[in-house]
Amino acid sequence: MVSEQTTARWWSTAAVGAGVIALCYGFARYAYGLFVPRFGETFGLTTVGVGVLGGLSTAGYGVGLLLSLRTATRSARGTVLLAGALAAVGLGLMAAAPNVGVFGAGIVLAGASAGLVSPGVAQLIGETVGARHRVRAQTWANTGTGLGLAASAFTPLLAFGWPSIWAGFAVLAAAMTVLAWRTLPRTPAAAAEIPVPVHGLVPLVVNSVLIGVTSAPYWTFSSSRLTASGLSPTAATWCWFTIGVAGLLGGLAGRAAERVGLRTANLVTWTLAAAGLALLALPTPGLAGALVSSALFGSTYMALTGLCILWAARLFPTRPARGVTWSFVGLGVGQTAASPLAGAAASGIGLAAVFGLAGLVALVAWSQLDARLAPPGSGPRG
């Protein structure tokens, strides 16, 4: 039973959860891509080496997700704290690495923190926030990824060397973990788990894979596409910042789902996501088109992942972390498969066509009009 006092403070749990997510995703997982040229110079990496290190981050992320299946249901608060601690240690190892081996170990730990944090935060909110505010708490906490992206966007422009910047990331992660330890509520005894048929999980995973497939070209190639269309690297950096800031709007997805239903909110968001992708298919999107595309991508990506968390919570009312874990596994599989495929396609048809194709693929989500592929409880309104 969730107390009224805890319910009244839902925003505190959501804000601290968002802060830990911001560090685990924005710094520990995604900032790697912003500094690839500097890492290559320091460690003498070839493009193959850069790809291997990126794969280590994905591998760590997968391990973290699988670990969360056990840890989040045993102690949601402990899982969030573990995620923050791994981010701090991983970032610290990368900052102080004397060789590429230690650097790679840091990447694995940093990636694992991202795999642990979302299921942990989702489970913590499910156990400590009252039903009246739980939907909004889940989606606002999930926007922490956007906050982290925005905060890290301009760090490559700093005059400090990358080890100093990474050490600063590690200090921030440690401070955020201490804040979480002091402020996050302790969870009550776990309720009995309600069995969920496997077929009920399949539509959620399919939806998550689709998010991964359509977002991978943007995460990997949007900057290349923008610079190839004539924009400066500084303009591309502003677009990355816009992705993060607009991602904060994804927190409104919870209120939208409450008003019009989960399916309707999901399909409207997917349609806007398709439009954002299609803008980069234009021959010359220009700065205005690039910024609008970045805003649409950032807001819809955070909204779609937030809606997946709500979908998972409907499937697993007492164990939302389980649904979130499998959802994010699907997302990771989609991204891992689609990124090299997009690269191969780009060499044949060009990046503009790849983004146009990704926009069309996003519209596959409208298959959720079929009740068998829709979120649970989707009535006539969505």
PDB file of C-alpha atoms in Angstrom, residues 39 76-77 118 125-126 150 161 174-175 182 187 228 231 239 242 247 267 275 310 332 357 362 364 366 368 374:
ATOM      1  CA  PHE A  39      39.727   8.384 -28.421  1.00  0.00           C
ATOM      2  CA  ALA A  76      14.548  -1.511  -7.009  1.00  0.00           C
ATOM      3  CA  ARG A  77      16.293   1.185  -4.969  1.00  0.00           C
ATOM      4  CA  SER A 118      15.603   2.069 -16.504  1.00  0.00           C
ATOM      5  CA  ILE A 125       8.169   4.131  -9.140  1.00  0.00           C
ATOM      6  CA  GLY A 126       5.791   1.185  -9.452  1.00  0.00           C
ATOM      7  CA  ALA A 150      21.523  18.010 -23.848  1.00  0.00           C
ATOM      8  CA  GLY A 161      41.391  17.234 -22.714  1.00  0.00           C
ATOM      9  CA  ALA A 174      29.218   9.795  -7.968  1.00  0.00           C
ATOM     10  CA  ALA A 175      27.468  12.910  -6.649  1.00  0.00           C
ATOM     11  CA  ARG A 182      19.932   9.984   0.447  1.00  0.00           C
ATOM     12  CA  THR A 187      10.551   0.033  -1.172  1.00  0.00           C
ATOM     13  CA  ALA A 228      26.794  16.284 -46.096  1.00  0.00           C
ATOM     14  CA  LEU A 231      25.514  22.321 -42.463  1.00  0.00           C
ATOM     15  CA  CYS A 239      20.916  19.697 -33.510  1.00  0.00           C
ATOM     16  CA  THR A 242      17.987  20.035 -29.631  1.00  0.00           C
ATOM     17  CA  GLY A 247      13.348  14.912 -25.340  1.00  0.00           C
ATOM     18  CA  LEU A 267       0.231   5.925 -32.869  1.00  0.00           C
ATOM     19  CA  ALA A 275       7.757  12.994 -40.088  1.00  0.00           C
ATOM     20  CA  LEU A 310       3.618   2.278 -19.337  1.00  0.00           C
ATOM     21  CA  GLY A 332      18.679  -2.791 -28.297  1.00  0.00           C
ATOM     22  CA  LEU A 357      12.902   4.489 -45.815  1.00  0.00           C
ATOM     23  CA  ALA A 362       7.956   3.870 -38.686  1.00  0.00           C
ATOM     24  CA  VAL A 364       4.359   0.058 -39.684  1.00  0.00           C
ATOM     25  CA  TRP A 366      -0.188   1.592 -37.460  1.00  0.00           C
ATOM     26  CA  GLN A 368      -1.456  -1.715 -33.864  1.00  0.00           C
ATOM     27  CA  ALA A 374      -2.108  -3.202 -29.554  1.00  0.00           C
TER      28      ALA A 374
END
